[in-house]
PDB file of C-alpha atoms in Angstrom:
ATOM      1  CA  MET A 951     -25.886  38.503  97.274  1.00  0.00           C
ATOM      2  CA  ALA A 952     -28.670  36.385  98.873  1.00  0.00           C
ATOM      3  CA  ARG A 953     -30.789  34.136  97.096  1.00  0.00           C
ATOM      4  CA  TRP A 954     -34.448  34.995  97.671  1.00  0.00           C
ATOM      5  CA  ARG A 955     -37.275  32.430  97.323  1.00  0.00           C
ATOM      6  CA  PRO A 956     -40.781  33.102  97.491  1.00  0.00           C
ATOM      7  CA  PRO A 957     -42.402  31.341 100.485  1.00  0.00           C
ATOM      8  CA  GLY A 958     -43.726  27.774  99.699  1.00  0.00           C
ATOM      9  CA  GLU A 959     -47.410  26.954  99.587  1.00  0.00           C
ATOM     10  CA  LYS A 960     -48.850  26.260 102.845  1.00  0.00           C
ATOM     11  CA  SER A 961     -49.724  22.589 103.132  1.00  0.00           C
ATOM     12  CA  THR A 962     -52.998  21.335 104.598  1.00  0.00           C
ATOM     13  CA  ALA A 963     -52.793  20.637 108.409  1.00  0.00           C
ATOM     14  CA  ILE A 964     -54.252  17.359 108.193  1.00  0.00           C
ATOM     15  CA  ILE A 965     -52.916  13.817 108.999  1.00  0.00           C
ATOM     16  CA  THR A 966     -54.054  10.318 109.585  1.00  0.00           C
ATOM     17  CA  ARG A 967     -53.674   8.902 112.927  1.00  0.00           C
ATOM     18  CA  ALA A 968     -50.971   6.457 111.901  1.00  0.00           C
ATOM     19  CA  GLY A 969     -49.013   9.288 110.343  1.00  0.00           C
ATOM     20  CA  PHE A 970     -49.529  11.473 113.604  1.00  0.00           C
ATOM     21  CA  GLU A 971     -48.194   8.711 115.742  1.00  0.00           C
ATOM     22  CA  ARG A 972     -45.081   8.089 113.412  1.00  0.00           C
ATOM     23  CA  LEU A 973     -44.178  11.763 113.624  1.00  0.00           C
ATOM     24  CA  ARG A 974     -44.485  11.903 117.274  1.00  0.00           C
ATOM     25  CA  ALA A 975     -42.345   8.719 117.675  1.00  0.00           C
ATOM     26  CA  GLU A 976     -39.750  10.273 115.530  1.00  0.00           C
ATOM     27  CA  LEU A 977     -39.692  13.431 117.549  1.00  0.00           C
ATOM     28  CA  ASP A 978     -39.224  11.338 120.822  1.00  0.00           C
ATOM     29  CA  ASP A 979     -36.495   9.269 119.013  1.00  0.00           C
ATOM     30  CA  LEU A 980     -34.670  12.355 118.075  1.00  0.00           C
ATOM     31  CA  TRP A 981     -35.116  13.972 121.478  1.00  0.00           C
ATOM     32  CA  ARG A 982     -34.479  11.206 123.718  1.00  0.00           C
ATOM     33  CA  VAL A 983     -32.107   8.710 121.752  1.00  0.00           C
ATOM     34  CA  ARG A 984     -30.368  10.412 118.970  1.00  0.00           C
ATOM     35  CA  ARG A 985     -29.611  13.884 120.289  1.00  0.00           C
ATOM     36  CA  PRO A 986     -27.887  12.719 123.596  1.00  0.00           C
ATOM     37  CA  GLU A 987     -25.871  10.396 121.567  1.00  0.00           C
ATOM     38  CA  VAL A 988     -24.526  13.105 119.274  1.00  0.00           C
ATOM     39  CA  VAL A 989     -24.097  15.432 122.161  1.00  0.00           C
ATOM     40  CA  ARG A 990     -21.839  12.649 124.056  1.00  0.00           C
ATOM     41  CA  ALA A 991     -19.829  12.161 120.673  1.00  0.00           C
ATOM     42  CA  LEU A 992     -19.408  15.972 120.169  1.00  0.00           C
ATOM     43  CA  ALA A 993     -18.302  16.368 123.799  1.00  0.00           C
ATOM     44  CA  ALA A 994     -15.669  13.607 123.198  1.00  0.00           C
ATOM     45  CA  ALA A 995     -14.579  15.199 119.923  1.00  0.00           C
ATOM     46  CA  ALA A 996     -14.267  18.619 121.483  1.00  0.00           C
ATOM     47  CA  ALA A 997     -11.946  17.150 124.452  1.00  0.00           C
ATOM     48  CA  GLU A 998      -9.487  16.091 121.658  1.00  0.00           C
ATOM     49  CA  GLY A 999      -8.097  19.621 121.390  1.00  0.00           C
ATOM     50  CA  ASP A1000      -7.724  21.773 118.461  1.00  0.00           C
ATOM     51  CA  ARG A1001     -11.397  22.003 116.895  1.00  0.00           C
ATOM     52  CA  SER A1002     -10.230  23.778 113.611  1.00  0.00           C
ATOM     53  CA  GLU A1003      -8.843  20.733 112.362  1.00  0.00           C
ATOM     54  CA  ASN A1004     -11.017  18.184 113.829  1.00  0.00           C
ATOM     55  CA  ALA A1005     -13.198  16.592 111.326  1.00  0.00           C
ATOM     56  CA  GLU A1006     -15.217  14.569 114.011  1.00  0.00           C
ATOM     57  CA  TYR A1007     -15.996  17.682 115.945  1.00  0.00           C
ATOM     58  CA  THR A1008     -17.180  19.488 112.625  1.00  0.00           C
ATOM     59  CA  TYR A1009     -19.317  16.437 111.563  1.00  0.00           C
ATOM     60  CA  ARG A1010     -20.968  16.005 114.986  1.00  0.00           C
ATOM     61  CA  LYS A1011     -21.722  19.834 115.189  1.00  0.00           C
ATOM     62  CA  LYS A1012     -23.460  19.603 111.718  1.00  0.00           C
ATOM     63  CA  GLN A1013     -25.230  16.476 112.826  1.00  0.00           C
ATOM     64  CA  LEU A1014     -26.535  18.156 116.036  1.00  0.00           C
ATOM     65  CA  GLY A1015     -27.739  21.224 113.972  1.00  0.00           C
ATOM     66  CA  GLU A1016     -29.720  18.925 111.756  1.00  0.00           C
ATOM     67  CA  ILE A1017     -31.366  17.007 114.527  1.00  0.00           C
ATOM     68  CA  ASP A1018     -32.144  20.392 116.214  1.00  0.00           C
ATOM     69  CA  ARG A1019     -33.600  21.577 112.950  1.00  0.00           C
ATOM     70  CA  ARG A1020     -35.872  18.610 112.668  1.00  0.00           C
ATOM     71  CA  VAL A1021     -36.942  18.674 116.087  1.00  0.00           C
ATOM     72  CA  ARG A1022     -38.071  22.188 115.741  1.00  0.00           C
ATOM     73  CA  TYR A1023     -39.979  21.515 112.726  1.00  0.00           C
ATOM     74  CA  LEU A1024     -41.740  18.528 114.257  1.00  0.00           C
ATOM     75  CA  SER A1025     -42.505  20.333 117.510  1.00  0.00           C
ATOM     76  CA  LYS A1026     -44.245  23.165 115.751  1.00  0.00           C
ATOM     77  CA  ARG A1027     -45.828  20.856 113.093  1.00  0.00           C
ATOM     78  CA  LEU A1028     -47.390  18.350 115.569  1.00  0.00           C
ATOM     79  CA  GLU A1029     -49.065  21.290 117.414  1.00  0.00           C
ATOM     80  CA  VAL A1030     -50.986  22.393 114.309  1.00  0.00           C
ATOM     81  CA  LEU A1031     -51.951  19.094 112.666  1.00  0.00           C
ATOM     82  CA  LYS A1032     -55.405  17.778 113.040  1.00  0.00           C
ATOM     83  CA  VAL A1033     -56.371  14.097 112.952  1.00  0.00           C
ATOM     84  CA  PRO A1034     -59.938  13.384 111.543  1.00  0.00           C
ATOM     85  CA  GLU A1035     -61.806  10.732 113.562  1.00  0.00           C
ATOM     86  CA  GLY A1036     -64.480   8.363 112.354  1.00  0.00           C
ATOM     87  CA  ARG A1037     -65.834   7.456 108.804  1.00  0.00           C
ATOM     88  CA  PRO A1038     -67.655   9.692 106.533  1.00  0.00           C
ATOM     89  CA  ALA A1039     -71.326   9.505 106.294  1.00  0.00           C
ATOM     90  CA  ASP A1040     -71.254   8.576 102.609  1.00  0.00           C
ATOM     91  CA  PRO A1041     -68.819   5.483 102.199  1.00  0.00           C
ATOM     92  CA  GLU A1042     -69.051   5.474  98.331  1.00  0.00           C
ATOM     93  CA  ALA A1043     -67.506   8.991  98.089  1.00  0.00           C
ATOM     94  CA  VAL A1044     -63.850   9.795  98.361  1.00  0.00           C
ATOM     95  CA  PHE A1045     -62.542  11.531 101.479  1.00  0.00           C
ATOM     96  CA  PHE A1046     -59.410  12.157 103.327  1.00  0.00           C
ATOM     97  CA  GLY A1047     -57.975   8.801 104.384  1.00  0.00           C
ATOM     98  CA  ALA A1048     -59.895   6.845 101.772  1.00  0.00           C
ATOM     99  CA  TRP A1049     -58.188   4.143  99.574  1.00  0.00           C
ATOM    100  CA  PHE A1050     -59.513   4.536  95.868  1.00  0.00           C
ATOM    101  CA  GLU A1051     -58.870   2.873  92.599  1.00  0.00           C
ATOM    102  CA  ILE A1052     -59.292   4.700  89.216  1.00  0.00           C
ATOM    103  CA  GLU A1053     -59.183   3.413  85.762  1.00  0.00           C
ATOM    104  CA  HIS A1054     -57.789   5.498  82.960  1.00  0.00           C
ATOM    105  CA  CYS A1055     -60.355   5.968  80.419  1.00  0.00           C
ATOM    106  CA  ASP A1056     -58.346   5.557  77.267  1.00  0.00           C
ATOM    107  CA  SER A1057     -55.893   2.930  78.206  1.00  0.00           C
ATOM    108  CA  GLY A1058     -57.867   1.009  80.877  1.00  0.00           C
ATOM    109  CA  GLU A1059     -54.838   1.151  83.339  1.00  0.00           C
ATOM    110  CA  CYS A1060     -55.854   0.838  86.894  1.00  0.00           C
ATOM    111  CA  LEU A1061     -54.247   2.777  89.655  1.00  0.00           C
ATOM    112  CA  ARG A1062     -54.670   2.504  93.626  1.00  0.00           C
ATOM    113  CA  TYR A1063     -53.987   5.429  96.074  1.00  0.00           C
ATOM    114  CA  ARG A1064     -54.831   6.487  99.435  1.00  0.00           C
ATOM    115  CA  ILE A1065     -55.410  10.180 100.349  1.00  0.00           C
ATOM    116  CA  VAL A1066     -53.140  11.341 103.177  1.00  0.00           C
ATOM    117  CA  GLY A1067     -51.856  14.469 104.623  1.00  0.00           C
ATOM    118  CA  PRO A1068     -48.569  16.240 103.080  1.00  0.00           C
ATOM    119  CA  ASP A1069     -46.394  15.034 105.886  1.00  0.00           C
ATOM    120  CA  GLU A1070     -46.907  11.268 105.110  1.00  0.00           C
ATOM    121  CA  THR A1071     -46.863  10.997 101.314  1.00  0.00           C
ATOM    122  CA  ASP A1072     -45.124   7.963  99.884  1.00  0.00           C
ATOM    123  CA  ALA A1073     -45.427   7.540  96.177  1.00  0.00           C
ATOM    124  CA  LYS A1074     -44.174   3.728  96.390  1.00  0.00           C
ATOM    125  CA  ALA A1075     -46.907   2.769  98.917  1.00  0.00           C
ATOM    126  CA  GLY A1076     -49.530   4.620  96.903  1.00  0.00           C
ATOM    127  CA  HIS A1077     -50.116   7.436  99.371  1.00  0.00           C
ATOM    128  CA  ILE A1078     -50.867  10.994  97.853  1.00  0.00           C
ATOM    129  CA  SER A1079     -51.168  14.147  99.415  1.00  0.00           C
ATOM    130  CA  VAL A1080     -54.552  15.728  99.827  1.00  0.00           C
ATOM    131  CA  ASP A1081     -52.980  18.851  98.188  1.00  0.00           C
ATOM    132  CA  SER A1082     -52.076  17.024  95.052  1.00  0.00           C
ATOM    133  CA  PRO A1083     -53.967  17.406  91.717  1.00  0.00           C
ATOM    134  CA  LEU A1084     -55.372  13.980  91.660  1.00  0.00           C
ATOM    135  CA  ALA A1085     -56.566  14.087  95.185  1.00  0.00           C
ATOM    136  CA  ARG A1086     -58.231  17.390  94.654  1.00  0.00           C
ATOM    137  CA  ALA A1087     -59.906  16.055  91.538  1.00  0.00           C
ATOM    138  CA  VAL A1088     -61.368  13.083  93.124  1.00  0.00           C
ATOM    139  CA  LEU A1089     -62.312  14.513  96.700  1.00  0.00           C
ATOM    140  CA  ARG A1090     -66.041  14.266  97.267  1.00  0.00           C
ATOM    141  CA  ARG A1091     -66.539  12.255  93.968  1.00  0.00           C
ATOM    142  CA  ARG A1092     -68.445   9.026  94.305  1.00  0.00           C
ATOM    143  CA  LEU A1093     -67.952   5.513  92.915  1.00  0.00           C
ATOM    144  CA  ASP A1094     -68.407   5.378  89.121  1.00  0.00           C
ATOM    145  CA  ASP A1095     -67.991   9.003  88.689  1.00  0.00           C
ATOM    146  CA  GLU A1096     -65.657  10.264  85.816  1.00  0.00           C
ATOM    147  CA  VAL A1097     -62.975  12.864  86.600  1.00  0.00           C
ATOM    148  CA  GLU A1098     -60.725  14.960  84.508  1.00  0.00           C
ATOM    149  CA  VAL A1099     -57.381  15.462  86.203  1.00  0.00           C
ATOM    150  CA  HIS A1100     -54.828  18.117  85.143  1.00  0.00           C
ATOM    151  CA  LEU A1101     -51.484  16.481  85.849  1.00  0.00           C
ATOM    152  CA  PRO A1102     -48.010  17.883  84.818  1.00  0.00           C
ATOM    153  CA  ALA A1103     -48.091  15.518  81.683  1.00  0.00           C
ATOM    154  CA  GLY A1104     -51.317  16.964  80.614  1.00  0.00           C
ATOM    155  CA  PRO A1105     -55.026  16.376  81.247  1.00  0.00           C
ATOM    156  CA  ALA A1106     -56.205  12.709  81.826  1.00  0.00           C
ATOM    157  CA  ARG A1107     -59.831  11.248  82.514  1.00  0.00           C
ATOM    158  CA  TYR A1108     -60.339   8.502  84.961  1.00  0.00           C
ATOM    159  CA  VAL A1109     -63.290   6.589  86.371  1.00  0.00           C
ATOM    160  CA  ILE A1110     -63.515   5.815  90.140  1.00  0.00           C
ATOM    161  CA  VAL A1111     -63.967   2.089  90.402  1.00  0.00           C
ATOM    162  CA  VAL A1112     -63.330   1.278  94.147  1.00  0.00           C
ATOM    163  CA  VAL A1113     -63.654   3.276  97.382  1.00  0.00           C
ATOM    164  CA  GLU A1114     -62.527   1.783 100.704  1.00  0.00           C
ATOM    165  CA  TYR A1115     -61.760   3.079 104.300  1.00  0.00           C
ATOM    166  CA  PRO A1116     -59.349   1.443 106.369  1.00  0.00           C
ATOM    167  CA  ASP A1117     -60.812   0.212 109.973  1.00  0.00           C
TER     168      ASP A1117
END
């Protein structure tokens, strides 16, 4: 019996210039450096004889499949991604690519985030996806606006205290 899963939500096909360049560099590294290394190692392991009991051959075959899967994904994804250029007309409003700081209305805790594409989210660096509940709540909002965010832990109210755009 196969496990059927419903298709995932479509992610927004938008990315920052730095994120796009990072993905393109990863694709180039996989295709030009890592894949040829694995192919050479796979050929050497295959030359050793009986493949059914050759752990090195099995490992390299699996590794090659993972690299090919990632190369296919990146090749298709890079074709559809769009990189917005320029700054927004209103620098006090939160749009894609903005760093913003919000203050929790009840506790006074300040949080700093940047809105980026789904392919480059990094919670430790403060990069949140444009598809996240927080990003959706603050998009197009202006400095000093109060927003209510429906987070998994429940609703929360914040005030936007800083909006910045990188150079």
